[in-house]
PDB file of C-alpha atoms in Angstrom:
ATOM      1  CA  MET A   1      94.120  95.784 161.476  1.00  0.00           C
ATOM      2  CA  GLU A   2      90.907  97.442 162.547  1.00  0.00           C
ATOM      3  CA  ARG A   3      86.929  96.957 161.113  1.00  0.00           C
ATOM      4  CA  ARG A   4      84.032  99.174 162.471  1.00  0.00           C
ATOM      5  CA  PRO A   5      80.679 100.778 160.695  1.00  0.00           C
ATOM      6  CA  LEU A   6      81.761 103.932 158.939  1.00  0.00           C
ATOM      7  CA  THR A   7      80.969 107.048 159.904  1.00  0.00           C
ATOM      8  CA  SER A   8      80.170 110.582 157.586  1.00  0.00           C
ATOM      9  CA  GLU A   9      83.285 111.497 159.090  1.00  0.00           C
ATOM     10  CA  ASP A  10      84.971 108.407 156.667  1.00  0.00           C
ATOM     11  CA  ALA A  11      83.520 110.304 153.603  1.00  0.00           C
ATOM     12  CA  LYS A  12      87.022 112.239 152.626  1.00  0.00           C
ATOM     13  CA  ALA A  13      89.050 108.510 152.688  1.00  0.00           C
ATOM     14  CA  VAL A  14      86.059 106.410 151.470  1.00  0.00           C
ATOM     15  CA  PHE A  15      86.493 109.382 148.068  1.00  0.00           C
ATOM     16  CA  ASP A  16      90.325 109.237 148.194  1.00  0.00           C
ATOM     17  CA  LEU A  17      90.105 105.108 148.555  1.00  0.00           C
ATOM     18  CA  ILE A  18      87.857 105.034 145.226  1.00  0.00           C
ATOM     19  CA  ALA A  19      89.569 107.462 143.356  1.00  0.00           C
ATOM     20  CA  ALA A  20      92.937 105.470 143.582  1.00  0.00           C
ATOM     21  CA  ALA A  21      91.188 102.437 143.078  1.00  0.00           C
ATOM     22  CA  GLU A  22      89.889 103.508 140.138  1.00  0.00           C
ATOM     23  CA  GLU A  23      92.511 105.589 138.810  1.00  0.00           C
ATOM     24  CA  SER A  24      94.557 102.188 139.034  1.00  0.00           C
ATOM     25  CA  ASP A  25      91.968 100.479 137.217  1.00  0.00           C
ATOM     26  CA  ASP A  26      90.970 102.829 134.633  1.00  0.00           C
ATOM     27  CA  GLY A  27      93.449 105.641 134.632  1.00  0.00           C
ATOM     28  CA  GLU A  28      90.811 108.305 135.490  1.00  0.00           C
ATOM     29  CA  VAL A  29      88.739 109.293 138.616  1.00  0.00           C
ATOM     30  CA  HIS A  30      85.003 109.143 137.988  1.00  0.00           C
ATOM     31  CA  VAL A  31      83.994 109.495 141.380  1.00  0.00           C
ATOM     32  CA  GLU A  32      83.176 112.768 143.329  1.00  0.00           C
ATOM     33  CA  LEU A  33      82.791 112.904 147.048  1.00  0.00           C
ATOM     34  CA  ALA A  34      79.414 114.724 146.701  1.00  0.00           C
ATOM     35  CA  ASP A  35      78.299 111.446 145.254  1.00  0.00           C
ATOM     36  CA  ILE A  36      79.774 109.627 148.338  1.00  0.00           C
ATOM     37  CA  ILE A  37      77.976 112.059 150.359  1.00  0.00           C
ATOM     38  CA  ALA A  38      74.342 112.327 148.274  1.00  0.00           C
ATOM     39  CA  ASP A  39      73.941 108.125 148.883  1.00  0.00           C
ATOM     40  CA  TRP A  40      74.790 108.244 152.429  1.00  0.00           C
ATOM     41  CA  GLN A  41      72.098 111.371 153.263  1.00  0.00           C
ATOM     42  CA  THR A  42      69.462 109.401 150.954  1.00  0.00           C
ATOM     43  CA  PRO A  43      66.425 108.578 153.120  1.00  0.00           C
ATOM     44  CA  GLY A  44      66.758 104.449 154.353  1.00  0.00           C
ATOM     45  CA  PHE A  45      69.982 104.479 153.978  1.00  0.00           C
ATOM     46  CA  ASP A  46      71.880 104.130 157.346  1.00  0.00           C
ATOM     47  CA  LEU A  47      75.225 104.171 157.575  1.00  0.00           C
ATOM     48  CA  ALA A  48      75.568 102.252 160.785  1.00  0.00           C
ATOM     49  CA  SER A  49      74.427  99.336 159.727  1.00  0.00           C
ATOM     50  CA  SER A  50      75.146  99.098 156.078  1.00  0.00           C
ATOM     51  CA  THR A  51      78.578  99.756 155.854  1.00  0.00           C
ATOM     52  CA  LEU A  52      82.403  97.753 156.902  1.00  0.00           C
ATOM     53  CA  GLY A  53      85.449  99.717 157.240  1.00  0.00           C
ATOM     54  CA  VAL A  54      88.887  98.315 157.683  1.00  0.00           C
ATOM     55  CA  PHE A  55      91.722 100.761 158.503  1.00  0.00           C
ATOM     56  CA  ASP A  56      95.402 100.395 158.926  1.00  0.00           C
ATOM     57  CA  ALA A  57      98.133 101.978 160.643  1.00  0.00           C
ATOM     58  CA  GLN A  58      97.348 104.397 157.474  1.00  0.00           C
ATOM     59  CA  GLY A  59      94.233 104.390 156.904  1.00  0.00           C
ATOM     60  CA  LEU A  60      91.165 103.351 155.396  1.00  0.00           C
ATOM     61  CA  ILE A  61      92.556  99.921 153.216  1.00  0.00           C
ATOM     62  CA  ALA A  62      89.002  98.769 152.025  1.00  0.00           C
ATOM     63  CA  PHE A  63      85.486  98.801 152.731  1.00  0.00           C
ATOM     64  CA  ALA A  64      81.881  97.202 151.500  1.00  0.00           C
ATOM     65  CA  GLU A  65      78.712  99.057 151.659  1.00  0.00           C
ATOM     66  CA  HIS A  66      75.074  97.796 150.858  1.00  0.00           C
ATOM     67  CA  THR A  67      73.335 100.500 149.304  1.00  0.00           C
ATOM     68  CA  GLY A  68      70.255  99.122 149.208  1.00  0.00           C
ATOM     69  CA  GLY A  69      68.149  96.729 147.303  1.00  0.00           C
ATOM     70  CA  ASP A  70      70.527  94.534 145.023  1.00  0.00           C
ATOM     71  CA  THR A  71      73.363  97.035 145.486  1.00  0.00           C
ATOM     72  CA  GLY A  72      76.185  97.311 146.681  1.00  0.00           C
ATOM     73  CA  TYR A  73      79.877  98.627 146.552  1.00  0.00           C
ATOM     74  CA  LEU A  74      83.434  97.390 148.141  1.00  0.00           C
ATOM     75  CA  ASP A  75      87.019  97.986 147.315  1.00  0.00           C
ATOM     76  CA  VAL A  76      90.497  97.080 148.648  1.00  0.00           C
ATOM     77  CA  HIS A  77      92.971 100.508 148.115  1.00  0.00           C
ATOM     78  CA  PRO A  78      95.982  99.751 145.247  1.00  0.00           C
ATOM     79  CA  ARG A  79      98.550  99.986 148.483  1.00  0.00           C
ATOM     80  CA  GLY A  80      96.885  97.386 150.021  1.00  0.00           C
ATOM     81  CA  ARG A  81      95.745  95.045 146.958  1.00  0.00           C
ATOM     82  CA  LEU A  82      98.233  91.604 145.614  1.00  0.00           C
ATOM     83  CA  SER A  83     100.098  91.665 142.505  1.00  0.00           C
ATOM     84  CA  ASP A  84      98.799  87.904 142.250  1.00  0.00           C
ATOM     85  CA  GLY A  85      96.371  84.744 143.434  1.00  0.00           C
ATOM     86  CA  PRO A  86      92.803  85.375 145.919  1.00  0.00           C
ATOM     87  CA  ASP A  87      92.964  88.473 148.072  1.00  0.00           C
ATOM     88  CA  PRO A  88      91.223  87.019 151.765  1.00  0.00           C
ATOM     89  CA  LEU A  89      90.363  90.976 152.234  1.00  0.00           C
ATOM     90  CA  LEU A  90      88.399  91.125 149.550  1.00  0.00           C
ATOM     91  CA  ALA A  91      86.506  88.003 149.705  1.00  0.00           C
ATOM     92  CA  GLU A  92      85.717  88.303 153.200  1.00  0.00           C
ATOM     93  CA  LEU A  93      83.951  91.970 152.482  1.00  0.00           C
ATOM     94  CA  ALA A  94      82.030  90.072 149.902  1.00  0.00           C
ATOM     95  CA  GLN A  95      80.523  87.786 151.779  1.00  0.00           C
ATOM     96  CA  TRP A  96      79.703  90.208 154.121  1.00  0.00           C
ATOM     97  CA  VAL A  97      77.990  92.398 152.142  1.00  0.00           C
ATOM     98  CA  ALA A  98      76.059  89.256 150.044  1.00  0.00           C
ATOM     99  CA  ILE A  99      74.853  87.932 153.569  1.00  0.00           C
ATOM    100  CA  LEU A 100      74.110  91.360 154.488  1.00  0.00           C
ATOM    101  CA  ALA A 101      71.582  92.027 151.234  1.00  0.00           C
ATOM    102  CA  HIS A 102      70.747  88.364 151.630  1.00  0.00           C
ATOM    103  CA  GLY A 103      69.599  89.103 155.429  1.00  0.00           C
ATOM    104  CA  ARG A 104      67.359  92.151 153.643  1.00  0.00           C
ATOM    105  CA  GLY A 105      65.517  89.749 151.467  1.00  0.00           C
ATOM    106  CA  ALA A 106      67.196  90.861 148.257  1.00  0.00           C
ATOM    107  CA  PRO A 107      68.331  87.630 146.453  1.00  0.00           C
ATOM    108  CA  GLU A 108      71.393  88.460 144.907  1.00  0.00           C
ATOM    109  CA  ILE A 109      74.298  91.505 145.330  1.00  0.00           C
ATOM    110  CA  GLY A 110      75.655  93.373 142.466  1.00  0.00           C
ATOM    111  CA  LEU A 111      78.781  95.456 142.219  1.00  0.00           C
ATOM    112  CA  VAL A 112      80.007  97.221 139.733  1.00  0.00           C
ATOM    113  CA  THR A 113      83.625  97.184 138.700  1.00  0.00           C
ATOM    114  CA  PRO A 114      85.806  98.590 135.690  1.00  0.00           C
ATOM    115  CA  GLN A 115      85.859  95.633 133.349  1.00  0.00           C
ATOM    116  CA  GLY A 116      89.711  93.638 133.999  1.00  0.00           C
ATOM    117  CA  GLY A 117      90.300  95.767 136.799  1.00  0.00           C
ATOM    118  CA  TYR A 118      91.305  94.099 140.133  1.00  0.00           C
ATOM    119  CA  ASN A 119      87.572  93.392 141.529  1.00  0.00           C
ATOM    120  CA  ASP A 120      86.472  92.118 138.361  1.00  0.00           C
ATOM    121  CA  ARG A 121      89.247  90.038 138.161  1.00  0.00           C
ATOM    122  CA  GLN A 122      88.636  88.792 141.784  1.00  0.00           C
ATOM    123  CA  LEU A 123      85.106  88.713 142.305  1.00  0.00           C
ATOM    124  CA  GLY A 124      85.037  86.682 139.271  1.00  0.00           C
ATOM    125  CA  ALA A 125      87.139  84.355 141.090  1.00  0.00           C
ATOM    126  CA  LEU A 126      84.938  83.483 143.570  1.00  0.00           C
ATOM    127  CA  GLY A 127      82.499  82.997 140.972  1.00  0.00           C
ATOM    128  CA  TRP A 128      80.606  86.247 140.979  1.00  0.00           C
ATOM    129  CA  GLU A 129      78.739  86.382 137.086  1.00  0.00           C
ATOM    130  CA  ILE A 130      78.941  89.063 134.829  1.00  0.00           C
ATOM    131  CA  ARG A 131      74.919  90.040 134.935  1.00  0.00           C
ATOM    132  CA  ARG A 132      75.205  93.625 132.548  1.00  0.00           C
ATOM    133  CA  THR A 133      77.736  95.619 131.371  1.00  0.00           C
ATOM    134  CA  SER A 134      78.016  99.362 130.799  1.00  0.00           C
ATOM    135  CA  TRP A 135      79.823 102.796 129.636  1.00  0.00           C
ATOM    136  CA  VAL A 136      80.846 105.501 130.285  1.00  0.00           C
ATOM    137  CA  LEU A 137      80.344 107.502 126.661  1.00  0.00           C
ATOM    138  CA  ARG A 138      81.865 110.527 125.727  1.00  0.00           C
ATOM    139  CA  LEU A 139      82.179 113.373 123.037  1.00  0.00           C
ATOM    140  CA  PRO A 140      85.199 113.244 121.250  1.00  0.00           C
ATOM    141  CA  PRO A 141      87.283 116.905 122.044  1.00  0.00           C
ATOM    142  CA  GLY A 142      85.409 120.023 119.753  1.00  0.00           C
ATOM    143  CA  ALA A 143      82.558 117.386 118.354  1.00  0.00           C
ATOM    144  CA  SER A 144      78.594 118.512 119.290  1.00  0.00           C
ATOM    145  CA  ILE A 145      75.303 116.787 118.847  1.00  0.00           C
ATOM    146  CA  ALA A 146      73.644 117.091 115.412  1.00  0.00           C
ATOM    147  CA  PRO A 147      70.632 120.034 116.770  1.00  0.00           C
ATOM    148  CA  ARG A 148      67.051 118.009 116.601  1.00  0.00           C
ATOM    149  CA  PRO A 149      64.668 120.490 116.763  1.00  0.00           C
ATOM    150  CA  LEU A 150      61.320 119.892 118.953  1.00  0.00           C
ATOM    151  CA  PRO A 151      57.681 119.411 117.863  1.00  0.00           C
ATOM    152  CA  PRO A 152      55.298 121.910 117.327  1.00  0.00           C
ATOM    153  CA  GLY A 153      54.685 123.227 120.219  1.00  0.00           C
ATOM    154  CA  TYR A 154      57.078 121.656 123.012  1.00  0.00           C
ATOM    155  CA  ALA A 155      59.529 123.285 125.042  1.00  0.00           C
ATOM    156  CA  ILE A 156      63.085 122.947 126.592  1.00  0.00           C
ATOM    157  CA  GLY A 157      64.184 124.203 129.683  1.00  0.00           C
ATOM    158  CA  GLN A 158      65.691 124.007 133.517  1.00  0.00           C
ATOM    159  CA  ALA A 159      63.125 122.384 135.579  1.00  0.00           C
ATOM    160  CA  ARG A 160      60.630 124.473 137.536  1.00  0.00           C
ATOM    161  CA  HIS A 161      60.969 123.906 141.218  1.00  0.00           C
ATOM    162  CA  GLU A 162      56.788 122.458 141.039  1.00  0.00           C
ATOM    163  CA  GLU A 163      58.130 120.548 138.231  1.00  0.00           C
ATOM    164  CA  ILE A 164      60.515 118.247 140.172  1.00  0.00           C
ATOM    165  CA  PRO A 165      58.158 115.886 141.283  1.00  0.00           C
ATOM    166  CA  ALA A 166      57.012 115.171 137.675  1.00  0.00           C
ATOM    167  CA  LEU A 167      60.613 115.141 135.948  1.00  0.00           C
ATOM    168  CA  GLN A 168      61.414 112.200 139.031  1.00  0.00           C
ATOM    169  CA  ARG A 169      58.095 110.394 138.306  1.00  0.00           C
ATOM    170  CA  VAL A 170      59.339 110.243 134.546  1.00  0.00           C
ATOM    171  CA  ILE A 171      62.421 108.861 134.645  1.00  0.00           C
ATOM    172  CA  GLU A 172      61.248 106.585 137.753  1.00  0.00           C
ATOM    173  CA  ASP A 173      58.611 105.249 135.172  1.00  0.00           C
ATOM    174  CA  ALA A 174      61.392 104.629 132.514  1.00  0.00           C
ATOM    175  CA  PHE A 175      63.208 102.912 135.029  1.00  0.00           C
ATOM    176  CA  LEU A 176      61.145 100.809 136.024  1.00  0.00           C
ATOM    177  CA  GLU A 177      60.689  99.564 133.038  1.00  0.00           C
ATOM    178  CA  TRP A 178      63.909  97.506 132.878  1.00  0.00           C
ATOM    179  CA  ALA A 179      65.546  97.539 136.278  1.00  0.00           C
ATOM    180  CA  VAL A 180      64.302  95.754 139.294  1.00  0.00           C
ATOM    181  CA  ARG A 181      63.891  97.624 142.488  1.00  0.00           C
ATOM    182  CA  ASP A 182      61.228  99.510 144.456  1.00  0.00           C
ATOM    183  CA  ARG A 183      60.391 103.055 143.289  1.00  0.00           C
ATOM    184  CA  ARG A 184      62.356 105.838 144.913  1.00  0.00           C
ATOM    185  CA  THR A 185      60.476 108.025 146.742  1.00  0.00           C
ATOM    186  CA  LEU A 186      61.540 112.200 145.151  1.00  0.00           C
ATOM    187  CA  GLU A 187      62.581 112.767 148.905  1.00  0.00           C
ATOM    188  CA  GLN A 188      65.556 109.776 147.210  1.00  0.00           C
ATOM    189  CA  PHE A 189      65.569 111.797 144.269  1.00  0.00           C
ATOM    190  CA  GLU A 190      66.527 114.841 146.057  1.00  0.00           C
ATOM    191  CA  ALA A 191      69.009 113.828 148.250  1.00  0.00           C
ATOM    192  CA  HIS A 192      71.087 112.864 144.696  1.00  0.00           C
ATOM    193  CA  THR A 193      70.091 115.770 142.978  1.00  0.00           C
ATOM    194  CA  THR A 194      68.352 119.298 145.008  1.00  0.00           C
ATOM    195  CA  ARG A 195      70.564 118.276 148.134  1.00  0.00           C
ATOM    196  CA  ARG A 196      73.606 116.917 146.606  1.00  0.00           C
ATOM    197  CA  PRO A 197      76.901 119.081 147.597  1.00  0.00           C
ATOM    198  CA  GLY A 198      76.930 121.370 144.397  1.00  0.00           C
ATOM    199  CA  PHE A 199      73.222 121.110 143.360  1.00  0.00           C
ATOM    200  CA  GLU A 200      72.502 124.351 140.566  1.00  0.00           C
ATOM    201  CA  PRO A 201      69.260 124.559 139.511  1.00  0.00           C
ATOM    202  CA  TRP A 202      70.252 124.481 135.513  1.00  0.00           C
ATOM    203  CA  LEU A 203      71.380 120.800 136.161  1.00  0.00           C
ATOM    204  CA  LEU A 204      67.576 119.567 135.803  1.00  0.00           C
ATOM    205  CA  ARG A 205      66.376 119.928 132.687  1.00  0.00           C
ATOM    206  CA  VAL A 206      62.895 119.226 131.049  1.00  0.00           C
ATOM    207  CA  VAL A 207      61.162 118.575 128.232  1.00  0.00           C
ATOM    208  CA  ARG A 208      57.366 120.283 128.206  1.00  0.00           C
ATOM    209  CA  ASP A 209      54.800 119.452 125.559  1.00  0.00           C
ATOM    210  CA  PRO A 210      52.399 121.800 124.210  1.00  0.00           C
ATOM    211  CA  GLY A 211      50.012 121.445 127.589  1.00  0.00           C
ATOM    212  CA  GLY A 212      52.673 122.378 129.508  1.00  0.00           C
ATOM    213  CA  GLU A 213      53.664 118.527 131.475  1.00  0.00           C
ATOM    214  CA  VAL A 214      56.558 117.518 131.895  1.00  0.00           C
ATOM    215  CA  VAL A 215      56.987 114.392 128.966  1.00  0.00           C
ATOM    216  CA  ALA A 216      61.076 114.233 129.536  1.00  0.00           C
ATOM    217  CA  GLY A 217      63.755 115.146 131.136  1.00  0.00           C
ATOM    218  CA  ALA A 218      67.742 114.913 132.226  1.00  0.00           C
ATOM    219  CA  VAL A 219      69.504 115.347 135.747  1.00  0.00           C
ATOM    220  CA  CYS A 220      72.790 115.840 134.966  1.00  0.00           C
ATOM    221  CA  VAL A 221      75.775 117.180 136.946  1.00  0.00           C
ATOM    222  CA  ARG A 222      78.681 119.248 136.887  1.00  0.00           C
ATOM    223  CA  ASN A 223      82.298 117.761 137.656  1.00  0.00           C
ATOM    224  CA  GLY A 224      84.942 120.095 137.482  1.00  0.00           C
ATOM    225  CA  ASP A 225      85.224 120.734 133.842  1.00  0.00           C
ATOM    226  CA  GLU A 226      83.182 117.917 132.591  1.00  0.00           C
ATOM    227  CA  ALA A 227      78.796 118.011 132.692  1.00  0.00           C
ATOM    228  CA  TYR A 228      77.634 114.516 132.826  1.00  0.00           C
ATOM    229  CA  VAL A 229      74.196 113.473 132.066  1.00  0.00           C
ATOM    230  CA  ASP A 230      73.854 110.811 134.795  1.00  0.00           C
ATOM    231  CA  GLN A 231      69.767 110.211 133.703  1.00  0.00           C
ATOM    232  CA  LEU A 232      67.771 110.702 130.776  1.00  0.00           C
ATOM    233  CA  ALA A 233      64.520 109.410 129.968  1.00  0.00           C
ATOM    234  CA  THR A 234      61.213 110.237 128.066  1.00  0.00           C
ATOM    235  CA  ARG A 235      57.923 109.382 128.865  1.00  0.00           C
ATOM    236  CA  ARG A 236      56.389 106.409 126.858  1.00  0.00           C
ATOM    237  CA  ASP A 237      54.121 108.071 124.858  1.00  0.00           C
ATOM    238  CA  SER A 238      56.374 110.837 124.219  1.00  0.00           C
ATOM    239  CA  ARG A 239      58.998 108.955 122.796  1.00  0.00           C
ATOM    240  CA  GLY A 240      60.227 108.581 118.888  1.00  0.00           C
ATOM    241  CA  LEU A 241      59.675 112.680 119.069  1.00  0.00           C
ATOM    242  CA  GLY A 242      63.798 113.300 119.626  1.00  0.00           C
ATOM    243  CA  LEU A 243      62.846 114.242 122.718  1.00  0.00           C
ATOM    244  CA  ALA A 244      66.285 112.467 124.818  1.00  0.00           C
ATOM    245  CA  GLN A 245      68.735 114.217 121.390  1.00  0.00           C
ATOM    246  CA  ALA A 246      67.541 117.723 122.149  1.00  0.00           C
ATOM    247  CA  LEU A 247      68.086 117.392 125.851  1.00  0.00           C
ATOM    248  CA  LEU A 248      71.229 115.949 125.589  1.00  0.00           C
ATOM    249  CA  VAL A 249      72.187 119.023 122.980  1.00  0.00           C
ATOM    250  CA  ASP A 250      70.135 121.250 125.630  1.00  0.00           C
ATOM    251  CA  ALA A 251      72.255 119.451 128.611  1.00  0.00           C
ATOM    252  CA  PHE A 252      75.444 119.891 126.773  1.00  0.00           C
ATOM    253  CA  ALA A 253      75.082 123.456 125.648  1.00  0.00           C
ATOM    254  CA  GLU A 254      74.071 124.451 128.847  1.00  0.00           C
ATOM    255  CA  GLY A 255      77.475 123.212 130.499  1.00  0.00           C
ATOM    256  CA  ARG A 256      79.569 124.534 127.673  1.00  0.00           C
ATOM    257  CA  ALA A 257      78.167 127.609 128.566  1.00  0.00           C
ATOM    258  CA  ARG A 258      79.511 127.459 132.004  1.00  0.00           C
ATOM    259  CA  GLY A 259      82.341 126.387 130.701  1.00  0.00           C
ATOM    260  CA  CYS A 260      82.618 122.564 130.881  1.00  0.00           C
ATOM    261  CA  THR A 261      85.174 121.426 127.933  1.00  0.00           C
ATOM    262  CA  ARG A 262      84.014 117.539 128.404  1.00  0.00           C
ATOM    263  CA  PHE A 263      80.404 116.383 128.154  1.00  0.00           C
ATOM    264  CA  ALA A 264      79.728 112.627 129.246  1.00  0.00           C
ATOM    265  CA  LEU A 265      77.170 110.330 130.289  1.00  0.00           C
ATOM    266  CA  SER A 266      76.831 106.559 130.998  1.00  0.00           C
ATOM    267  CA  THR A 267      74.269 103.490 130.246  1.00  0.00           C
ATOM    268  CA  ASP A 268      73.941  99.980 130.658  1.00  0.00           C
ATOM    269  CA  SER A 269      73.178  96.833 128.242  1.00  0.00           C
ATOM    270  CA  ARG A 270      69.405  96.725 130.156  1.00  0.00           C
ATOM    271  CA  THR A 271      67.881 100.267 128.607  1.00  0.00           C
ATOM    272  CA  GLY A 272      69.803  99.517 124.675  1.00  0.00           C
ATOM    273  CA  ALA A 273      70.827 103.007 124.076  1.00  0.00           C
ATOM    274  CA  LEU A 274      74.181 102.564 123.443  1.00  0.00           C
ATOM    275  CA  ASP A 275      74.157 102.354 119.382  1.00  0.00           C
ATOM    276  CA  LEU A 276      72.022 105.637 120.158  1.00  0.00           C
ATOM    277  CA  TYR A 277      74.576 107.617 121.515  1.00  0.00           C
ATOM    278  CA  LEU A 278      77.044 105.883 119.659  1.00  0.00           C
ATOM    279  CA  GLY A 279      75.550 107.337 116.720  1.00  0.00           C
ATOM    280  CA  VAL A 280      75.446 110.959 118.053  1.00  0.00           C
ATOM    281  CA  GLY A 281      78.704 110.897 117.671  1.00  0.00           C
ATOM    282  CA  MET A 282      79.723 109.760 121.732  1.00  0.00           C
ATOM    283  CA  GLU A 283      82.697 107.472 122.531  1.00  0.00           C
ATOM    284  CA  VAL A 284      82.849 104.900 125.145  1.00  0.00           C
ATOM    285  CA  VAL A 285      85.937 105.796 127.268  1.00  0.00           C
ATOM    286  CA  SER A 286      85.194 103.163 129.999  1.00  0.00           C
ATOM    287  CA  THR A 287      83.330  99.882 130.083  1.00  0.00           C
ATOM    288  CA  TRP A 288      82.400  98.387 133.558  1.00  0.00           C
ATOM    289  CA  VAL A 289      81.154  95.480 134.857  1.00  0.00           C
ATOM    290  CA  ASN A 290      77.810  94.467 136.973  1.00  0.00           C
ATOM    291  CA  ARG A 291      79.259  91.561 138.929  1.00  0.00           C
ATOM    292  CA  ALA A 292      76.872  89.485 141.151  1.00  0.00           C
ATOM    293  CA  VAL A 293      76.147  86.529 143.352  1.00  0.00           C
ATOM    294  CA  ARG A 294      73.168  84.953 144.896  1.00  0.00           C
ATOM    295  CA  ALA A 295      73.524  85.884 148.742  1.00  0.00           C
ATOM    296  CA  PRO A 296      74.501  83.031 150.752  1.00  0.00           C
ATOM    297  CA  GLU A 297      72.595  81.390 153.171  1.00  0.00           C
ATOM    298  CA  ARG A 298      73.106  82.042 156.975  1.00  0.00           C
TER     299      ARG A 298
END
């Protein structure tokens, strides 16, 4: 088997591999090709030094990626997975990404995988421990979230171009209350939003206070017939006003107006928001774990 860094031409092969793995582990494909392109075009990410692909006669059979900080990804195509016992190829890739992350200063590296799936079992056997759990939630067919009126003087709508930096600040400030990572730049934010393949302006939603300042926002993604809220945040001094629920109603209504029939989001155990989403009628359809290991010394 050939081992080499991935190139931009490998994006479709990586997508196909992840899609096959998700279908095998979770019964549903969540990834989009646009996700991979967005990750790889993010400023500061170097594809040549941050990825390793393994190829057999049929093509890409496994890969690993250090996305940055304490975050990475790896997977083995179902056709290359073992029916029982430890997988030496997965173990090799897990060690590679851990050493790489440690060499770049990360004290640990975590990989997200479907709970109970192949990677979850294999990484667990290698000593990678669960550091958090995340959930994909979806509205049941035909259901909707109860409207939440905005306070007097507040307005909701599509983010204007000049409001994108404010939207990014609101999201970063909120996420960094619990996420252990460096602050992302506006350029990194744009790689996953305005520069992401398939982006449409309606996918960025904001709430403005009576003075016109952006105090809450949502970043949405459209995946076929699904409107997916990728990020949702409210400025600390504007919480408790129902702005997040109002944004959910708004985002899903915008998706419905454009033909979407499924409405989803994800959250993890660091946020404490699971009960909020369950309380507005959403249902857990998929559970994922983040398995991490202290990176070994070289």
